[in-house]
Coordinates of C-alpha atoms in Angstrom, one line a residue:
Chain A
E19 CA -54.2 35.6 -19.4
T20 CA -52.5 39.4 -20.5
G21 CA -49.1 38.2 -20.5
V22 CA -48.0 41.3 -18.5
T23 CA -46.4 40.4 -15.0
Q24 CA -45.9 42.8 -12.2
S25 CA -43.8 42.4 -9.2
P26 CA -44.0 42.6 -6.0
T27 CA -47.6 42.1 -5.7
H28 CA -47.9 43.3 -1.9
L29 CA -45.3 45.4 -0.1
I30 CA -44.8 47.1 3.0
K31 CA -42.8 50.4 3.0
T32 CA -42.1 53.5 5.9
R33 CA -42.3 57.1 4.8
G34 CA -39.1 58.3 3.6
Q35 CA -38.1 55.0 1.9
Q36 CA -37.1 54.3 -1.6
V37 CA -39.0 51.6 -3.6
T38 CA -38.7 49.7 -7.1
L39 CA -41.4 48.1 -8.8
R40 CA -41.4 46.0 -11.9
C41 CA -43.3 44.9 -14.9
S42 CA -42.7 42.4 -17.4
S43 CA -44.4 43.0 -21.1
Q44 CA -45.2 40.7 -23.8
S45 CA -42.4 40.3 -26.2
G46 CA -42.5 43.0 -28.7
H47 CA -44.7 45.6 -26.5
N48 CA -42.6 48.3 -27.2
T49 CA -44.1 50.5 -25.2
V50 CA -45.6 50.7 -21.6
S51 CA -47.2 53.2 -18.9
W52 CA -47.7 53.0 -15.2
Y53 CA -50.9 53.9 -13.0
Q54 CA -51.7 54.8 -9.4
Q55 CA -54.8 53.8 -8.5
A56 CA -55.8 54.8 -5.0
L57 CA -58.4 52.9 -3.3
G58 CA -61.8 53.5 -4.8
Q59 CA -60.6 55.5 -7.4
G60 CA -59.8 55.2 -11.4
P61 CA -56.4 55.0 -12.1
Q62 CA -54.1 57.9 -12.4
F63 CA -51.6 58.2 -15.1
I64 CA -48.1 58.8 -13.5
F65 CA -46.1 58.2 -16.9
Q66 CA -45.1 56.2 -20.0
Y67 CA -42.0 54.7 -21.7
Y68 CA -41.9 54.1 -25.5
R69 CA -38.7 52.4 -26.8
E70 CA -36.8 53.1 -23.4
E71 CA -37.4 56.6 -23.8
E72 CA -40.3 58.8 -21.4
N73 CA -42.9 60.1 -23.9
G74 CA -45.9 61.4 -21.4
R75 CA -46.0 61.8 -18.0
G76 CA -49.3 62.8 -16.1
N77 CA -48.9 65.0 -12.7
F78 CA -46.7 63.2 -10.3
P79 CA -43.6 64.9 -8.6
P80 CA -39.9 64.0 -9.9
R81 CA -39.8 61.5 -7.2
F82 CA -41.8 59.5 -9.4
S83 CA -39.2 57.8 -12.0
G84 CA -39.1 55.3 -14.2
L85 CA -36.9 53.2 -16.6
Q86 CA -37.6 50.3 -19.7
F87 CA -35.0 48.4 -20.6
P88 CA -34.5 46.2 -24.1
N89 CA -36.1 42.7 -23.0
Y90 CA -39.5 44.6 -22.4
S91 CA -39.4 45.4 -18.8
S92 CA -40.1 48.2 -16.7
E93 CA -39.5 49.4 -13.4
L94 CA -41.3 52.6 -11.2
N95 CA -39.3 53.8 -9.0
V96 CA -40.6 56.2 -6.4
N97 CA -38.1 57.9 -3.5
A98 CA -38.8 59.6 -0.3
L99 CA -42.2 57.4 0.3
E100 CA -45.4 59.4 1.8
L101 CA -48.3 58.0 3.3
D102 CA -50.3 58.7 0.1
D103 CA -48.1 56.7 -2.2
S104 CA -50.3 53.8 -0.7
A105 CA -51.7 52.5 -3.7
L106 CA -52.1 49.8 -6.2
Y107 CA -50.0 50.8 -8.7
L108 CA -50.7 48.9 -12.8
C109 CA -48.4 48.8 -15.8
A110 CA -49.8 48.5 -19.1
S111 CA -48.3 47.5 -21.9
S112 CA -48.7 47.8 -26.2
R113 CA -47.4 47.3 -29.3
G114 CA -46.0 50.3 -30.7
L115 CA -48.0 53.9 -29.3
A116 CA -51.4 51.8 -29.9
I117 CA -53.7 52.6 -27.2
D118 CA -56.2 53.7 -30.0
T119 CA -56.1 50.2 -31.5
G120 CA -57.5 49.0 -28.3
E121 CA -54.3 46.4 -27.6
L122 CA -53.7 47.6 -24.0
F123 CA -53.0 44.7 -21.5
F124 CA -52.4 45.7 -18.0
G125 CA -50.7 44.0 -15.0
E126 CA -52.3 42.4 -12.0
G127 CA -50.8 45.1 -10.0
S128 CA -48.9 46.1 -7.0
R129 CA -49.8 47.0 -3.4
L130 CA -47.6 49.6 -1.6
T131 CA -48.4 49.9 1.8
V132 CA -46.8 53.0 3.2
L133 CA -46.3 53.3 7.3
Chain B
K18 CA -65.1 68.2 -12.4
N19 CA -63.6 65.4 -13.6
E20 CA -63.1 64.5 -17.3
V21 CA -64.6 61.8 -16.9
E22 CA -67.8 60.7 -15.2
Q23 CA -69.5 57.2 -15.0
S24 CA -72.4 56.5 -13.2
P25 CA -73.9 55.0 -11.7
Q26 CA -70.9 54.4 -9.3
N27 CA -72.3 51.4 -7.8
L28 CA -74.8 49.3 -9.0
T29 CA -76.7 45.7 -8.1
A30 CA -78.5 43.6 -10.1
Q31 CA -80.4 40.3 -10.1
E32 CA -78.6 37.6 -12.5
G33 CA -80.6 37.6 -15.8
E34 CA -81.0 41.7 -15.6
F35 CA -79.9 43.8 -18.6
I36 CA -77.5 46.3 -17.4
T37 CA -76.6 49.8 -18.6
I38 CA -73.9 51.9 -17.4
N39 CA -72.8 55.3 -18.9
C40 CA -70.0 57.3 -19.2
S41 CA -70.1 60.9 -19.8
Y42 CA -66.7 63.0 -21.1
S43 CA -65.9 66.5 -21.7
V44 CA -62.6 66.7 -23.3
G45 CA -62.2 65.9 -27.4
I46 CA -61.3 62.4 -27.9
S47 CA -59.6 59.7 -30.1
A48 CA -60.9 56.7 -28.3
L49 CA -62.7 55.6 -25.6
H50 CA -61.8 52.5 -23.9
W51 CA -64.3 49.9 -21.3
L52 CA -62.0 48.1 -19.3
Q53 CA -62.8 45.8 -16.5
Q54 CA -61.2 45.5 -13.1
H55 CA -61.6 42.6 -10.7
P56 CA -61.1 42.4 -6.7
G57 CA -57.4 41.3 -7.2
G58 CA -57.0 44.8 -8.9
G59 CA -56.2 43.4 -12.4
I60 CA -57.9 45.2 -15.8
V61 CA -58.8 43.4 -19.0
S62 CA -59.4 45.7 -22.0
L63 CA -63.2 45.4 -22.8
F64 CA -63.5 47.4 -26.0
M65 CA -61.8 50.5 -27.6
L66 CA -64.2 52.6 -29.4
S67 CA -64.2 56.0 -31.8
S68 CA -67.3 55.7 -32.9
G69 CA -71.2 53.2 -33.6
K70 CA -71.2 50.1 -31.7
K71 CA -68.8 47.0 -30.7
K72 CA -70.5 43.7 -29.4
H73 CA -68.7 41.0 -27.9
G74 CA -70.4 38.1 -26.5
R75 CA -73.1 39.5 -23.8
L76 CA -71.1 42.7 -23.9
I77 CA -72.4 45.6 -26.5
A78 CA -70.7 49.0 -26.4
T79 CA -71.4 51.9 -27.7
I80 CA -70.6 55.9 -28.4
N81 CA -72.0 59.0 -29.4
I82 CA -69.0 61.1 -30.0
Q83 CA -71.3 64.3 -30.5
E84 CA -72.8 63.9 -27.2
K85 CA -70.0 62.8 -25.9
H86 CA -71.6 59.7 -23.8
S87 CA -70.8 56.5 -24.4
S88 CA -72.6 53.2 -22.4
L89 CA -71.5 49.8 -22.0
H90 CA -74.2 47.5 -21.7
I91 CA -74.3 43.9 -20.4
T92 CA -77.4 41.5 -21.2
A93 CA -78.3 38.2 -19.3
S94 CA -76.3 39.5 -16.9
H95 CA -74.4 36.7 -14.7
P96 CA -72.6 37.0 -10.7
R97 CA -69.3 36.4 -12.9
D98 CA -69.7 39.9 -14.5
S99 CA -69.5 41.4 -10.4
A100 CA -66.5 43.8 -11.2
V101 CA -65.6 47.3 -11.1
Y102 CA -66.5 48.8 -14.8
I103 CA -63.7 51.9 -16.0
C104 CA -64.6 54.1 -18.5
A105 CA -61.1 55.5 -20.0
V106 CA -60.3 58.5 -22.6
K107 CA -57.7 59.2 -24.6
K108 CA -57.7 63.1 -25.3
S109 CA -57.4 64.1 -29.2
S110 CA -53.6 66.2 -28.1
G111 CA -51.4 63.4 -25.9
D112 CA -50.6 59.3 -25.8
K113 CA -52.2 59.3 -22.1
L114 CA -55.4 58.0 -21.1
T115 CA -57.8 59.4 -18.8
F116 CA -60.3 57.0 -16.1
G117 CA -63.2 57.8 -15.0
T118 CA -63.4 56.3 -11.0
G119 CA -65.4 53.0 -11.9
T120 CA -69.0 51.5 -11.7
R121 CA -68.9 48.7 -9.1
L122 CA -71.6 46.3 -10.5
A123 CA -72.6 43.6 -8.1
V124 CA -75.0 40.3 -10.1
R125 CA -76.6 38.2 -7.5
P126 CA -77.6 34.8 -8.2

């Protein structure tokens, strides 16, 4: 039990649609990062939010966007879905920019299928 | 070439065997994480290392910064250890984690 919950756990969309994935972190965890994990691959960093502002971004196009809210929840939005967006989307939270200290907590992920 | 490489990609062991999973990286790092991912997808953080060695129960993780190499050892392996083990590094520049592709471990009773 990591204290990080993601919703929905599974969803199916069609190409061109938009999707919003949600992540609820532990109280006090003001850093959240999002990852995309294709089948059989390691997670790829999408972006990170710290105190409600984006402070790092991986090699993903602008149609991947996010929000972080004061209540330690966050969203990943993907517009104009493409087939290759089918993947497991993971969020991870930590207290402060703490990925140097090992205090990193992952959710169970949202599995997105784009048809 | 990936900046983080793991070996082996797949590993099958009998219960009780000693297991070693390796991680090599090609960039300067400030920290290395070992993570465990079960079939449902959720990831659990096992260790964070910046030098030396850490032990937690039957798990031991070591890192050699000069050789850019880390190992995860499992002693007295058990079927419940079956999972994907992922190595991830935090580069010296930047805050993001870069992940290996994982090692899929199956421990047979």
